[in-house]
XYZ file of C-alpha atoms in Angstrom:
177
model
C 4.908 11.581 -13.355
C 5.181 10.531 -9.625
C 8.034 8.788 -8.350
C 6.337 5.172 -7.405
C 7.275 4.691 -3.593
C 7.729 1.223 -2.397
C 4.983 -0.451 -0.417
C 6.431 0.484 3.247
C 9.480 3.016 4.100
C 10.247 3.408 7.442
C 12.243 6.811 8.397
C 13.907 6.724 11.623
C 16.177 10.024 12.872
C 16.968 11.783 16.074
C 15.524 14.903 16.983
C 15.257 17.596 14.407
C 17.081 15.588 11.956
C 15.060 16.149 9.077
C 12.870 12.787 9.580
C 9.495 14.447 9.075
C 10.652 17.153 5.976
C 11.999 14.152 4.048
C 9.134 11.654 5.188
C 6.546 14.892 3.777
C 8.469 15.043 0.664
C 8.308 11.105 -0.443
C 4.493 11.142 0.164
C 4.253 14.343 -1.640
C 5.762 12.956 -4.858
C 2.698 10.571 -5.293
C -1.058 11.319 -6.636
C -3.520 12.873 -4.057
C -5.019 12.419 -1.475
C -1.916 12.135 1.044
C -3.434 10.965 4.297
C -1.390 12.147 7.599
C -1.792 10.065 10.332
C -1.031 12.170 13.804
C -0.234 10.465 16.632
C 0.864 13.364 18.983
C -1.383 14.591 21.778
C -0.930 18.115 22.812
C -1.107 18.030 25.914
C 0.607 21.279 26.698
C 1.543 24.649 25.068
C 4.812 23.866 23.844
C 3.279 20.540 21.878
C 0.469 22.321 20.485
C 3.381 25.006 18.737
C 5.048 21.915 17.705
C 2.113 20.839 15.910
C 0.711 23.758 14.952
C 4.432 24.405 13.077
C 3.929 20.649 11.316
C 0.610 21.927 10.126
C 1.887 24.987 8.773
C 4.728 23.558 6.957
C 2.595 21.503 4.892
C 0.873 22.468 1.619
C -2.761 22.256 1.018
C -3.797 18.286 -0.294
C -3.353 16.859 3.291
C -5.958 15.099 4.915
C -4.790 15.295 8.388
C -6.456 12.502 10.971
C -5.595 12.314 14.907
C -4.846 8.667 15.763
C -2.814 9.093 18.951
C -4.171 4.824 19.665
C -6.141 3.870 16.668
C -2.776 4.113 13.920
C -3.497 0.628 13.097
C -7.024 0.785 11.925
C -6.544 4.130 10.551
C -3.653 2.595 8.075
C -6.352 -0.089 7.113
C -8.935 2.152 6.293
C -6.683 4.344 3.839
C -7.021 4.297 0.490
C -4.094 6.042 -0.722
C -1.012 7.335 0.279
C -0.127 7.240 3.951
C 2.108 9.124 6.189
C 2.363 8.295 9.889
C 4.122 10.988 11.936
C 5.071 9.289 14.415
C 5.526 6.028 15.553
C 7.662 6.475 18.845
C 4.585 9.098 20.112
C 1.788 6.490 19.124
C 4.243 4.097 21.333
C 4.167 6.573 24.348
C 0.581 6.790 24.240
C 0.361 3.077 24.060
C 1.930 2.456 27.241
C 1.034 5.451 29.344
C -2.981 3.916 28.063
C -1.635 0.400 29.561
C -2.666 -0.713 26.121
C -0.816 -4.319 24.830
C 1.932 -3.161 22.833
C 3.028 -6.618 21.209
C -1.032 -6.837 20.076
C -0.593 -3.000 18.626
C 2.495 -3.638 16.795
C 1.330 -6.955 14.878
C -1.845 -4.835 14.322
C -0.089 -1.986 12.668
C 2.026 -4.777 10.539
C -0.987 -6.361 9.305
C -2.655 -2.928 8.318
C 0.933 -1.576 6.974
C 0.933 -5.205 4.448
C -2.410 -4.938 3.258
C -2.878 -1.181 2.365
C -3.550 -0.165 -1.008
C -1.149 2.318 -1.350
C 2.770 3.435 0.438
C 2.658 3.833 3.400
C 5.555 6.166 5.507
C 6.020 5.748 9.503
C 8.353 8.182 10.879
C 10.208 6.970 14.026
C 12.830 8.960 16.493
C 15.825 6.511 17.160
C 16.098 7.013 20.790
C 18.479 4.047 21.404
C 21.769 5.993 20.312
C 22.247 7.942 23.531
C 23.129 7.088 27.526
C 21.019 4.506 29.435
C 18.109 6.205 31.109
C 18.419 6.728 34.515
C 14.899 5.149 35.481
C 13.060 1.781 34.595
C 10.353 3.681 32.651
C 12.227 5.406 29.888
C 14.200 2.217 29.765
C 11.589 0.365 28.900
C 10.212 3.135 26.859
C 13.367 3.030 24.622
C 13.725 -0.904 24.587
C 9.953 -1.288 23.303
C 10.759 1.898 20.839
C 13.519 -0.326 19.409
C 11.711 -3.815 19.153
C 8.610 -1.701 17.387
C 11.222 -0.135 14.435
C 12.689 -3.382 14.036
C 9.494 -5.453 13.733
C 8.596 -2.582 11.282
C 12.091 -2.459 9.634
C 12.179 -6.226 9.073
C 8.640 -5.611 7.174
C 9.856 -2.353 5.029
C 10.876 -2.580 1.572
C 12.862 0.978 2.468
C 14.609 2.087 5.425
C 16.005 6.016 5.866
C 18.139 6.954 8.685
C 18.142 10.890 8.340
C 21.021 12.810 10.311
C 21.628 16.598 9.655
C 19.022 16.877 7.392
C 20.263 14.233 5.023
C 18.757 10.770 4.233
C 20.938 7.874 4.579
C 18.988 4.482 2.831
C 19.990 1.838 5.197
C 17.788 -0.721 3.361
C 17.707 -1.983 0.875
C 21.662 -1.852 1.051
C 24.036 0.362 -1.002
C 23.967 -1.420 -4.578
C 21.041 -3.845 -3.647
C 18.145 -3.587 -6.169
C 15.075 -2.001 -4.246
């Protein structure tokens, strides 16, 4: 019998941390169909190996649907369980399309409370490191951290994976989910 996921979990993790693996797994534990949301766009070799290698790592069942702009009606129009890998990309392509992020964001909240089944958003935390050095990837990383809090405030679950291993930050140690 499945493990029942709560409604929204939001995974956030650096760089090959394990975010995606451990995201994969959660949806993976419910009934079929699992519904991946992509939001990557490869635009050069090395991203379409990186994708290619997500591909290949997961089993047959996945329905696999390119939303690099569209994640929020894509989330409403599931009807099972969702994965979205990942939010920080669907943010890049967001503001490189001049699109209105604030509008985007309380879209993909709206969609995120009213699906039918869990829904998973994978996020890189990008605001643990230096200051960038230019007003673009500073406002690149202060937008990335309003969107996972927006989101975070929303989730019933929130997983901070380092090393490999996922850390719940919410609900809190000892809180009932």
């Amino acid at each position: 019998m499945p493990h029942p996921l709560p409604r929204l979990t939001l995974v956030l993790g650096g760089a090959r941390s394990g975010k995606s693996a451990h995201a994969e797994g959660l949806i993976e534990a419910q009934p079929r169909p699992w519904l991946y949301l992509a939001t990557a766009q490869a635009w050069d070799d090395e991203m379409r190996e990186r994708i290619a290698l997500h591909r290949a790592r997961r089993p047959d069942g996945w329905i696999t649907q390119d939303v690099p702009l569209a994640l929020p009606e894509a989330v409403a129009a599931a009807t099972g369980p969702v994965l979205v890998d990942c939010l920080t990309l669907w943010l890049t392509n967001l503001i490189l399309a001049e699109a209105d992020v604030d509008a985007a964001t309380a879209a993909l909240l709206a969609a995120c409370a009213a699906a039918p089944g869990p829904v998973v958003l994978v996020g890189n935390e990008v605001g643990l490191g230096i200051v960038p050095d230019n007003a673009l990837a500073r406002r690149f990383r202060d937008a990335a951290g309003r969107l996972h809090q927006r989101l975070a405030a929303q989730a019933d679950r929130v997983v901070l994976t380092v090393a490999g291993l996922p850390l719940i930050v919410k609900p809190q140690p000892g809180a009932t989910p």
